Coordinates of C-alpha atoms and ligand atoms in Angstrom, one line a residue:
X1 CA 134.9 187.5 -99.2
X2 CA 138.4 188.9 -99.5
X3 CA 141.4 187.3 -97.8
X4 CA 143.8 189.6 -96.0
X5 CA 147.4 189.1 -96.9
X6 CA 149.5 188.0 -94.0
X7 CA 152.0 190.7 -95.0
X8 CA 152.1 193.6 -92.5
X9 CA 152.9 197.1 -93.7
X10 CA 153.6 200.2 -91.7
X11 CA 153.7 203.6 -93.2
X12 CA 155.6 206.0 -91.0
X13 CA 155.6 209.7 -90.9
X14 CA 159.0 210.3 -89.2
X15 CA 160.1 212.9 -86.8
X16 CA 161.9 216.2 -87.8
X17 CA 165.4 217.1 -86.5
X18 CA 164.5 220.4 -85.0
X19 CA 161.8 221.1 -82.7
X20 CA 159.4 223.6 -84.3
X21 CA 158.7 226.8 -82.5
X22 CA 155.2 226.8 -84.1
X23 CA 153.9 223.5 -84.7
X24 CA 151.6 224.3 -87.7
X25 CA 149.0 221.7 -88.6
X26 CA 150.7 221.1 -91.9
X27 CA 153.8 219.8 -90.2
X28 CA 152.0 217.8 -87.6
X29 CA 149.7 216.0 -90.1
X30 CA 150.5 212.8 -92.0
X31 CA 150.8 213.8 -95.7
X32 CA 147.7 213.2 -97.7
X33 CA 149.8 210.9 -100.1
X34 CA 150.4 208.5 -97.3
X35 CA 146.7 208.0 -96.9
X36 CA 146.3 207.3 -100.7
X37 CA 149.1 204.7 -100.7
X38 CA 147.6 203.1 -97.6
X39 CA 144.1 203.2 -99.3
X40 CA 145.4 201.5 -102.4
X41 CA 147.1 198.8 -100.3
X42 CA 143.9 198.3 -98.1
X43 CA 141.9 197.9 -101.2
X44 CA 144.2 195.1 -102.3
X45 CA 143.7 193.5 -98.9
X46 CA 146.9 194.3 -97.3
X47 CA 147.2 194.9 -93.6
X48 CA 148.3 198.5 -93.4
X49 CA 148.9 200.7 -90.4
X50 CA 149.9 204.5 -90.5
X51 CA 152.0 205.8 -87.6
X52 CA 152.3 209.5 -87.2
X53 CA 155.7 209.7 -85.6
X54 CA 156.4 213.4 -86.3
X55 CA 156.9 213.9 -82.5
X56 CA 157.7 210.5 -81.3
X57 CA 160.1 210.3 -78.3
X58 CA 163.4 209.9 -80.2
X59 CA 164.8 207.4 -77.9
X60 CA 165.5 204.2 -79.9
X61 CA 164.1 202.2 -77.1
X62 CA 160.5 203.5 -77.7
X63 CA 160.8 203.0 -81.4
X64 CA 162.3 199.6 -81.2
X65 CA 159.5 198.4 -78.9
X66 CA 156.8 199.8 -81.2
X67 CA 158.3 198.0 -84.2
X68 CA 159.0 194.7 -82.4
X69 CA 155.3 194.7 -81.2
X70 CA 154.2 195.2 -84.8
X71 CA 156.7 193.0 -86.7
X72 CA 156.1 194.7 -90.1
X73 CA 157.2 193.0 -93.3
X74 CA 157.5 196.4 -95.2
X75 CA 158.0 199.8 -93.7
X76 CA 157.3 202.8 -96.0
X77 CA 158.6 206.2 -95.0
X78 CA 157.0 209.6 -96.0
X79 CA 160.1 211.8 -96.4
X80 CA 160.1 215.5 -96.6
X81 CA 163.7 217.1 -96.6
X82 CA 163.4 218.1 -92.9
X83 CA 162.4 214.6 -91.6
X84 CA 164.9 212.5 -93.6
X85 CA 167.1 211.8 -90.7
X86 CA 164.2 210.7 -88.7
X87 CA 163.4 208.3 -91.4
X88 CA 167.0 207.0 -91.7
X89 CA 167.3 206.7 -87.8
X90 CA 164.0 204.7 -87.6
X91 CA 165.0 202.5 -90.7
X92 CA 168.3 201.6 -88.8
X93 CA 166.4 200.6 -85.7
X94 CA 164.0 198.6 -87.8
X95 CA 166.8 196.7 -89.5
X96 CA 168.5 196.0 -86.2
X97 CA 165.4 194.6 -84.8
X98 CA 164.6 192.5 -87.8
X99 CA 167.1 192.4 -90.8
X100 CA 164.5 190.9 -93.1
X101 CA 162.2 193.9 -93.0
X102 CA 162.0 195.9 -96.3
X103 CA 162.6 199.6 -96.0
X104 CA 161.0 201.9 -98.7
X105 CA 161.5 205.7 -98.8
X106 CA 158.9 207.8 -100.7
X107 CA 157.5 211.3 -100.9
X108 CA 159.0 214.6 -102.2
X109 CA 162.2 214.3 -99.9
X110 CA 163.0 211.0 -101.3
X111 CA 162.1 211.5 -104.9
X112 CA 164.9 214.0 -105.6
X113 CA 167.7 212.4 -103.4
X114 CA 167.0 208.8 -104.4
X115 CA 170.6 208.3 -105.5
X116 CA 172.0 209.8 -102.3
X117 CA 169.9 207.7 -100.0
X118 CA 170.6 204.4 -101.8
X119 CA 174.3 205.2 -102.1
X120 CA 175.0 206.0 -98.6
X121 CA 172.3 204.4 -96.5
X122 CA 172.3 200.5 -96.6
X123 CA 169.1 200.4 -94.4
X124 CA 167.0 201.8 -97.2
X125 CA 166.1 199.2 -99.8
X126 CA 163.9 201.0 -102.2
X127 CA 163.0 204.5 -103.1
X128 CA 159.7 205.3 -104.7
X129 CA 160.0 208.0 -107.2
X130 CA 157.1 210.5 -107.6
X131 CA 153.5 209.5 -107.1
X132 CA 153.6 206.5 -104.9
X133 CA 150.4 204.5 -105.2
X134 CA 151.1 202.2 -108.0
X135 CA 154.8 201.7 -107.6
X136 CA 154.4 200.9 -103.9
X137 CA 151.6 198.5 -104.5
X138 CA 153.4 196.8 -107.2
X139 CA 156.6 196.4 -105.0
X140 CA 154.6 195.1 -102.2
X141 CA 152.8 192.6 -104.5
X142 CA 156.2 191.3 -105.9
X143 CA 157.5 190.9 -102.5
X144 CA 154.4 189.2 -101.4
X145 CA 154.6 186.8 -104.3
X146 CA 158.1 186.0 -103.7
X147 CA 159.2 187.4 -106.9
X148 CA 162.0 189.9 -106.4
X149 CA 163.0 189.7 -110.0
X150 CA 159.7 191.2 -111.0
X151 CA 160.6 194.3 -109.2
X152 CA 163.0 195.6 -111.9
X153 CA 160.1 196.0 -114.2
X154 CA 158.1 198.3 -111.8
X155 CA 158.0 201.9 -113.1
X156 CA 159.0 204.6 -110.7
X157 CA 161.3 202.8 -108.4
X158 CA 165.1 203.0 -107.4
X159 CA 167.1 200.3 -105.7
X160 CA 170.5 198.7 -105.4
X161 CA 171.6 195.7 -107.6
X162 CA 175.0 194.1 -107.6
X163 CA 176.5 197.2 -105.8
X164 CA 174.9 199.6 -108.3
X165 CA 172.2 202.0 -107.8
X166 CA 169.5 201.6 -110.5
X167 CA 166.3 203.6 -111.2
X168 CA 163.6 202.3 -113.6
X169 CA 161.6 204.5 -115.8
X170 CA 159.3 207.0 -114.4
X171 CA 155.6 205.9 -113.8
X172 CA 153.2 207.9 -115.9
X173 CA 151.3 210.5 -114.0
X174 CA 147.9 209.1 -112.9
X175 CA 145.4 210.7 -115.2
X176 CA 142.2 209.6 -113.9
X177 CA 142.6 210.5 -110.2
X178 CA 139.0 209.2 -109.4
X179 CA 140.2 205.8 -110.1
X180 CA 142.3 205.9 -106.9
X181 CA 140.3 204.2 -103.9
X182 CA 139.2 206.8 -101.5
X183 CA 141.2 206.5 -98.4
X184 CA 138.4 208.0 -96.4
X185 CA 136.8 204.6 -96.6
X186 CA 139.4 203.3 -94.3
X187 CA 141.1 206.3 -92.4
X188 CA 140.3 209.6 -90.8
X189 CA 142.1 212.7 -91.9
X190 CA 141.6 216.5 -92.3
X191 CA 143.7 217.3 -95.3
X192 CA 142.1 216.8 -98.7
X193 CA 143.1 217.7 -102.2
X194 CA 141.1 218.3 -105.4
X195 CA 144.2 218.4 -107.6
X196 CA 147.7 217.2 -108.3
X197 CA 150.1 219.5 -110.1
X198 CA 150.8 223.3 -110.3
X199 CA 151.0 225.3 -113.4
X200 CA 153.5 227.6 -111.6
X201 CA 157.2 227.6 -111.8
X202 CA 158.6 229.2 -108.7
X203 CA 162.3 228.5 -108.3
X204 CA 162.0 227.6 -104.6
X205 CA 159.3 225.1 -104.9
X206 CA 159.6 221.4 -105.6
X207 CA 155.9 220.9 -106.4
X208 CA 156.0 221.4 -110.2
X209 CA 158.8 218.8 -110.7
X210 CA 157.3 216.4 -108.4
X211 CA 153.6 216.4 -109.6
X212 CA 154.1 218.0 -112.9
X213 CA 153.0 221.4 -114.3
X214 CA 149.8 220.0 -115.9
X215 CA 147.1 220.1 -113.2
X216 CA 145.2 216.9 -112.8
X217 CA 141.7 216.9 -111.0
X218 CA 139.4 214.6 -109.1
X219 CA 135.8 215.2 -110.0
X220 CA 133.5 217.4 -107.8
X221 CA 131.6 214.2 -106.9
X222 CA 134.7 212.2 -105.7
X223 CA 135.8 215.2 -103.7
X224 CA 132.5 215.9 -102.0
X225 CA 131.9 212.2 -101.4
X226 CA 135.3 212.0 -99.7
X227 CA 134.4 214.9 -97.6
X228 CA 131.1 213.5 -96.7
X229 CA 132.6 210.3 -95.6
X230 CA 134.9 212.2 -93.2
X231 CA 132.0 214.4 -92.2
X232 CA 130.0 211.5 -91.2
X233 CA 132.8 210.2 -89.0
X234 CA 132.5 213.6 -87.0
X235 CA 135.1 215.6 -88.7
X236 CA 134.1 219.2 -89.1
X237 CA 137.1 221.1 -90.1
X238 CA 139.4 220.6 -93.1
X239 CA 142.4 221.8 -94.9
X240 CA 142.1 221.8 -98.7
X241 CA 145.8 221.5 -99.3
X242 CA 146.0 221.9 -103.0
X243 CA 148.8 223.9 -104.4
X244 CA 146.0 226.2 -106.1
X245 CA 142.5 224.9 -105.0
X246 CA 140.8 227.4 -107.4
X247 CA 142.6 226.5 -110.7
X248 CA 139.2 225.4 -112.1
X249 CA 136.5 227.8 -111.0
X250 CA 133.5 225.8 -112.4
X251 CA 134.6 222.7 -110.6
X252 CA 135.2 224.6 -107.4
X253 CA 131.7 226.2 -107.6
X254 CA 130.2 222.7 -108.3
X255 CA 131.8 221.5 -105.1
X256 CA 130.6 224.4 -103.0
X257 CA 127.0 224.0 -104.3
X258 CA 127.2 220.3 -103.4
X259 CA 128.5 220.9 -100.0
X260 CA 125.6 223.4 -99.4
X261 CA 123.0 221.1 -100.9
X262 CA 124.1 218.2 -98.7
X263 CA 124.1 220.5 -95.7
X264 CA 127.6 219.5 -94.7
X265 CA 128.2 222.0 -92.0
X266 CA 131.9 222.1 -92.3
X267 CA 134.6 224.9 -92.2
X268 CA 137.7 224.7 -94.2
X269 CA 141.0 226.5 -95.2
X270 CA 142.3 226.5 -98.7
X271 CA 145.4 227.6 -100.6
X272 CA 145.2 229.6 -103.8
X273 CA 147.1 232.1 -106.0
X274 CA 146.2 235.7 -106.3
X275 CA 145.5 235.4 -110.0
X276 CA 143.1 232.5 -109.5
X277 CA 140.2 234.0 -107.6
X278 CA 137.2 236.2 -108.4
X279 CA 134.2 237.4 -106.5
X280 CA 131.9 234.7 -107.9
X281 CA 134.0 231.9 -106.6
X282 CA 134.7 233.6 -103.3
X283 CA 131.0 234.0 -102.7
X284 CA 130.5 230.3 -103.2
X285 CA 133.4 229.3 -101.1
X286 CA 132.4 231.4 -98.2
X287 CA 128.7 230.0 -98.4
X288 CA 130.3 226.4 -98.4
X289 CA 132.3 227.1 -95.3
X290 CA 135.6 228.5 -96.3
X291 CA 137.2 230.6 -93.7
X292 CA 140.7 231.1 -94.9
X293 CA 142.6 231.4 -98.0
X294 CA 146.4 231.4 -98.0
X295 CA 148.1 233.2 -101.0
X296 CA 151.9 233.1 -101.8
X297 CA 152.8 236.8 -102.2
X298 CA 156.6 236.2 -101.4
X299 CA 157.8 239.8 -101.4
X300 CA 156.8 243.4 -101.9
X301 CA 159.8 243.9 -104.2
X302 CA 159.0 243.3 -107.8
X303 CA 162.7 242.5 -108.4
X304 CA 162.6 239.7 -105.8
X305 CA 159.4 238.2 -107.1
X306 CA 160.9 238.1 -110.5
X307 CA 163.9 236.4 -109.2
X308 CA 161.7 233.9 -107.5
X309 CA 159.7 233.4 -110.8
X310 CA 156.5 234.3 -108.9
X311 CA 154.7 235.6 -111.8
X312 CA 152.0 237.9 -110.1
X313 CA 151.5 241.6 -110.3
X314 CA 151.0 244.1 -107.4
X315 CA 147.6 245.0 -108.8
X316 CA 146.6 241.2 -108.7
X317 CA 147.8 240.9 -105.2
X318 CA 145.9 243.9 -104.0
X319 CA 142.7 242.9 -105.7
X320 CA 142.7 239.3 -104.4
X321 CA 143.2 240.5 -100.8
X322 CA 140.5 243.1 -101.0
X323 CA 137.8 240.7 -102.6
X324 CA 138.8 237.9 -100.2
X325 CA 138.2 239.9 -97.1
X326 CA 135.2 241.5 -98.6
X327 CA 133.5 238.0 -98.6
X328 CA 134.4 237.4 -95.0
X329 CA 137.3 235.0 -95.7
X330 CA 140.6 235.5 -93.9
X331 CA 143.1 236.2 -96.3
X332 CA 146.6 234.9 -95.3
X333 CA 149.8 236.0 -97.0
X334 CA 153.0 233.9 -97.2
X335 CA 156.2 235.9 -97.5
X336 CA 159.7 234.9 -98.1
X337 CA 162.7 237.0 -96.9
X338 CA 166.4 236.4 -97.0
X339 CA 166.3 236.4 -100.8
X340 CA 169.3 237.4 -103.1
X341 CA 169.5 241.1 -103.2
X342 CA 167.5 241.5 -99.9
X343 CA 168.2 244.8 -98.2
X344 CA 166.5 247.4 -96.0
X345 CA 164.6 248.8 -99.1
X346 CA 163.3 245.4 -100.3
X347 CA 162.1 244.8 -96.7
X348 CA 160.4 248.2 -96.7
X349 CA 158.7 247.4 -100.0
X350 CA 157.3 244.3 -98.4
X351 CA 156.1 246.2 -95.3
X352 CA 154.5 248.8 -97.6
X353 CA 152.7 245.9 -99.6
X354 CA 151.5 244.5 -96.3
X355 CA 150.1 247.9 -95.3
X356 CA 148.4 248.2 -98.6
X357 CA 146.8 244.8 -98.7
X358 CA 146.0 244.5 -94.9
X359 CA 146.1 240.8 -94.5
X360 CA 144.7 239.4 -91.3
X361 CA 147.3 236.7 -91.1
X362 CA 150.9 236.5 -92.3
X363 CA 153.6 233.7 -92.4
X364 CA 157.2 234.8 -92.9
X365 CA 159.6 232.2 -94.1
X366 CA 163.3 232.5 -94.7
X367 CA 164.2 231.4 -98.2
X368 CA 165.2 227.6 -98.0
X369 CA 166.9 225.7 -100.8
X370 CA 165.3 222.3 -101.3
X371 CA 166.3 219.4 -103.8
X372 CA 164.0 219.3 -106.7
X373 CA 164.0 223.1 -107.2
X374 CA 165.7 225.4 -109.6
X375 CA 167.2 227.2 -106.6
X376 CA 169.0 223.9 -105.5
X377 CA 170.5 223.4 -109.0
X378 CA 171.8 227.0 -108.9
X379 CA 173.2 226.4 -105.5
X380 CA 175.0 223.2 -106.5
X381 CA 176.6 225.1 -109.5
X382 CA 177.5 228.3 -107.5
X383 CA 179.2 226.5 -104.7
X384 CA 180.2 223.4 -106.5
X385 CA 178.3 221.4 -104.1
X386 CA 176.8 218.0 -104.4
X387 CA 173.9 215.9 -102.8
X388 CA 176.5 214.8 -100.2
X389 CA 175.7 218.1 -98.4
X390 CA 172.8 216.2 -97.0
X391 CA 175.1 213.8 -95.2
X392 CA 175.3 216.5 -92.6
X393 CA 172.6 216.1 -89.9
X394 CA 170.8 219.3 -91.1
X395 CA 167.2 219.8 -92.0
X396 CA 167.7 222.3 -94.8
X397 CA 170.0 225.0 -96.3
X398 CA 168.9 228.6 -96.0
X399 CA 169.8 230.6 -99.0
X400 CA 171.5 233.3 -96.9
X401 CA 174.2 230.7 -95.8
X402 CA 175.2 230.4 -99.5
X403 CA 175.4 234.2 -100.2
X404 CA 178.3 236.2 -98.7
X405 CA 176.3 239.5 -99.2
X406 CA 173.6 238.5 -96.6
X407 CA 174.6 237.8 -93.0
X408 CA 172.5 235.9 -90.4
X409 CA 172.2 239.1 -88.3
X410 CA 170.7 241.0 -91.2
X411 CA 168.2 238.3 -91.9
X412 CA 167.2 237.9 -88.2
X413 CA 166.8 241.7 -88.0
X414 CA 164.6 241.6 -91.3
X415 CA 162.4 238.9 -90.0
X416 CA 161.9 240.8 -86.6
X417 CA 161.1 244.1 -88.5
X418 CA 158.5 242.3 -90.8
X419 CA 156.8 240.6 -87.8
X420 CA 156.7 243.6 -85.6
X421 CA 155.5 245.9 -88.3
X422 CA 152.8 243.5 -89.1
X423 CA 151.5 243.0 -85.4
X424 CA 151.7 246.8 -84.9
X425 CA 149.5 247.5 -87.7
X426 CA 147.1 244.6 -87.4
X427 CA 144.5 246.3 -85.3
X428 CA 144.3 248.9 -88.2
X429 CA 143.8 246.2 -90.7
X430 CA 141.0 244.8 -88.8
X431 CA 139.4 248.2 -88.3
X432 CA 139.6 248.7 -92.2
X433 CA 137.6 245.5 -93.0
X434 CA 134.7 246.3 -95.3
X435 CA 132.4 243.3 -95.9
X436 CA 130.2 243.2 -98.9
X437 CA 126.5 244.2 -98.1
X438 CA 124.8 241.1 -99.2
X439 CA 122.1 239.9 -96.9
X440 CA 122.6 236.3 -98.0
X441 CA 126.0 236.4 -96.3
X442 CA 124.9 238.2 -93.2
X443 CA 125.3 234.9 -91.0
X444 CA 128.7 234.3 -92.5
X445 CA 129.7 237.8 -91.9
X446 CA 128.7 237.6 -88.1
X447 CA 130.6 234.3 -87.8
X448 CA 133.8 235.7 -89.5
X449 CA 133.8 238.7 -87.1
X450 CA 133.2 236.7 -84.0
X451 CA 135.8 234.1 -85.0
X452 CA 138.4 236.9 -85.5
X453 CA 137.3 238.4 -82.1
X454 CA 138.0 234.9 -80.6
X455 CA 141.4 234.7 -82.4
X456 CA 142.5 237.9 -80.7
X457 CA 140.7 237.0 -77.4
X458 CA 141.6 233.4 -76.9
X459 CA 143.4 232.2 -80.0
X460 CA 146.8 232.7 -81.9
X461 CA 146.8 236.4 -81.3
X462 CA 145.8 236.4 -77.6
X463 CA 149.4 235.8 -76.4
X464 CA 151.2 238.3 -78.8
X465 CA 152.0 241.3 -76.8
X466 CA 153.3 243.2 -79.7
X467 CA 149.6 243.7 -81.0
X468 CA 148.3 246.9 -79.4
X469 CA 144.8 247.7 -78.2
X470 CA 143.5 244.1 -78.4
X471 CA 140.8 244.5 -75.7
X472 CA 139.0 247.4 -77.6
X473 CA 139.3 245.5 -80.8
X474 CA 137.9 242.4 -79.6
X475 CA 134.9 243.9 -78.0
X476 CA 134.1 245.9 -81.3
X477 CA 134.5 242.7 -83.3
X478 CA 132.0 241.0 -81.2
X479 CA 129.6 243.9 -81.3
X480 CA 130.0 244.4 -85.1
X481 CA 129.3 240.7 -85.6
X482 CA 126.0 241.0 -83.8
X483 CA 125.0 243.8 -86.1
X484 CA 124.8 241.3 -88.9
X485 CA 123.2 238.3 -87.4
X486 CA 122.8 236.5 -83.9
X487 CA 126.1 234.7 -83.3
X488 CA 126.5 232.4 -80.4
X489 CA 130.4 233.1 -80.2
X490 CA 129.8 236.9 -80.3
X491 CA 127.4 236.6 -77.3
X492 CA 129.6 234.3 -75.5
X493 CA 132.7 236.6 -76.0
X494 CA 131.0 239.5 -74.8
X495 CA 129.4 237.8 -71.8
X496 CA 132.9 236.6 -70.9
X497 CA 134.4 240.1 -71.3
X498 CA 131.8 241.7 -69.2
X499 CA 132.1 239.1 -66.5
X500 CA 135.8 239.6 -66.5
X501 CA 135.5 243.4 -65.9
X502 CA 132.9 242.7 -63.2
X503 CA 130.0 244.2 -65.2
X504 CA 127.8 241.4 -64.0
X505 CA 124.5 242.7 -65.0
X506 CA 125.8 243.6 -68.6
X507 CA 127.0 240.0 -68.7
X508 CA 123.6 238.6 -67.7
X509 CA 121.8 240.8 -70.2
X510 CA 124.0 240.1 -73.2
X511 CA 124.0 236.2 -72.4
X512 CA 120.2 236.2 -71.9
X513 CA 120.0 237.8 -75.5
X514 CA 122.3 234.9 -76.8
X515 CA 120.2 232.3 -75.0
X516 CA 117.0 233.6 -76.5
X517 CA 118.5 232.6 -80.0
X518 CA 120.5 229.6 -78.8
X519 CA 118.7 228.2 -75.7
X520 CA 120.7 224.9 -75.9
X521 CA 124.2 226.3 -76.4
X522 CA 126.1 224.6 -73.6
X523 CA 128.9 227.4 -73.5
X524 CA 126.2 230.2 -73.3
X525 CA 124.4 228.2 -70.5
X526 CA 127.7 227.6 -68.5
X527 CA 128.7 231.3 -68.9
X528 CA 125.3 232.4 -67.7
X529 CA 125.7 230.0 -64.8
X530 CA 128.8 231.5 -63.9
X531 CA 127.2 234.9 -63.9
X532 CA 124.6 233.6 -61.6
X533 CA 127.2 232.2 -59.2
X534 CA 128.9 235.6 -59.2
X535 CA 125.6 237.1 -58.0
X536 CA 125.3 234.2 -55.4
X537 CA 122.3 232.7 -57.0
X538 CA 123.6 229.1 -56.7
X539 CA 120.3 227.4 -57.0
X540 CA 119.6 229.0 -60.4
X541 CA 123.2 228.5 -61.6
X542 CA 123.1 224.7 -60.5
X543 CA 119.8 224.2 -62.5
X544 CA 121.8 225.3 -65.7
X545 CA 124.9 223.2 -65.1
X546 CA 123.1 220.1 -64.3
X547 CA 121.5 220.3 -67.8
X548 CA 124.9 220.0 -69.3
X549 CA 126.5 217.1 -67.4
X550 CA 128.5 216.1 -70.6
X551 CA 130.6 219.2 -70.3
X552 CA 133.5 219.1 -67.9
X553 CA 133.2 222.7 -66.9
X554 CA 129.5 222.4 -66.1
X555 CA 130.4 219.6 -63.7
X556 CA 133.1 221.6 -61.9
X557 CA 130.9 224.6 -61.5
X558 CA 128.0 222.5 -60.4
X559 CA 130.2 221.1 -57.7
X560 CA 131.0 224.5 -56.4
X561 CA 127.3 225.4 -56.3
X562 CA 126.7 222.3 -54.2
X563 CA 129.5 223.3 -51.9
X564 CA 128.2 226.9 -51.6
X565 CA 124.8 225.4 -50.8
X566 CA 126.2 223.2 -48.0
X567 CA 126.0 219.8 -50.0
X568 CA 129.4 218.4 -49.8
X569 CA 128.3 214.9 -50.8
X570 CA 126.9 215.8 -54.2
X571 CA 129.8 218.2 -54.7
X572 CA 132.3 215.3 -54.2
X573 CA 130.4 213.0 -56.5
X574 CA 130.4 215.7 -59.2
X575 CA 134.1 216.4 -58.7
X576 CA 134.8 212.7 -59.1
X577 CA 132.9 212.7 -62.4
X578 CA 134.7 215.7 -63.5
X579 CA 138.1 214.1 -62.8
X580 CA 137.2 210.9 -64.8
X581 CA 136.3 213.1 -67.6
X582 CA 139.5 214.9 -67.5
X583 CA 141.5 211.7 -67.4
X584 CA 139.6 210.3 -70.3
X585 CA 140.3 213.3 -72.3
X586 CA 144.0 213.1 -71.6
X587 CA 144.1 209.4 -72.4
X588 CA 142.3 210.2 -75.6
Ligands
SF4_601 S1 154.9 228.0 -104.8 FE1 152.8 227.6 -105.3 S2 152.5 228.5 -107.3 FE2 154.7 228.5 -107.1 S3 155.2 226.4 -108.1 FE3 154.9 226.1 -105.8 S4 152.9 225.4 -105.6 FE4 153.1 226.4 -107.7

């Protein structure tokens, strides 16, 4: 039997300085690397806890209490550039609460600023440089064994000694990624990665310097085993967060086949490059549950793509978007604006490209300058700046702030123009979707269209007024979905729409059809129950609701039926149960 070390280790994902308008999942989620470090420590019998403090109440009182309760010996912080002040603030509180605690910074934001952190912030004891699993484990072991002198021989670390900041030689990249213990044995998470490294060389991106330009891989077995472990814990949706998931097509197809063979009914998003997909891989990805691929397009201007060292062609971009959407996968385009030389014409070129590739989702970023990138080295030279810039309590530096030719007003105007043009044209992009006529993919096509309908009806696009003609679009998507295959969401979406416009009989008809295919679908049954209530058929509605007492809505509607039927006692009992469930959800 293994003996747990008495050492207590906390791994903290600290909060960001600015509240994010959109809080995308990739900012909310603890970076995957933290789970790998934690998994490694667990495998060596250390007591590890991960704290996702990306949005913790920033009062020092709450943080102090949480740290005092846990009494950690070592705290590792997962640092991105934008949350480094969160890390520093929490480290300060931790040291005040217990001066003996060892504070370690790691991650991409720490790796490129190790000297800065150790020079200016006495509350930071060590910085792990690059891949964290082995340096962090070796550091903890040395501390645990009471051998601080051994720390100097650990590769991939920086620390202070006799008033000097020192850095040991870099650790070798981990070549056999499968040797790493699978963190899914110990933790639940949704972000997975098949690879480490990126062959690209974009000048705004720190990934190649952090992970290396040679791509390293997990085996298909390791990857699918990890997915299966998480699936068995009830997780059904995943983000494959590799820089380019599809670098090795054979391996990705092997993964997709395994997911299908093992009947892992999951959906997932992936990230790729437009020059790394073809129809064969997209077919398998769609069959295995892929619903979205994000591509870095960056700009419609050839000149700007060249400046950013984004080595992709217009033809490549157009082809990737066309074939991705043809297989019923939402193609998302990332764009960067506020680049050197950005002007009305380059923005128009980007708009023209968007209109040509018709993406169903876009993300527009302003060009940021991060340590670890070629752009940052250029910035330091141009402005004769140093890492001391980060002593300011800022999250990042935007390129336009360093270029007198571009003003903030221009950039904000460009952003607005890009977004409003996209939203205005989005319905046309949806109308233009042409799915491949492959019977084998009909169920997936039906699901793709109904999911898209739901996105406009209840999801991200529902609240965006700049998108015209949403109602018509949504209904057409649901209807088109049903031309491919019976789909529960499409029936439900239409049922709700018909009810809202008081076409009660149409609603009953479409829901009846849906229920003939999916008799046990709780949402269809509840929606049908509501339709029956609208027709004052309370007893029939009640029968349906009572079959689904695990569903909050069913309880609430059943209570209303009892009330309408003159049975306040049963109504009150169900409402009580409903409230309990709601409170339980909130607490969860
Ligand atoms: S932006 Fe993407 S393709 Fe370019 S270097 Fe970074 S990870 Fe690689």
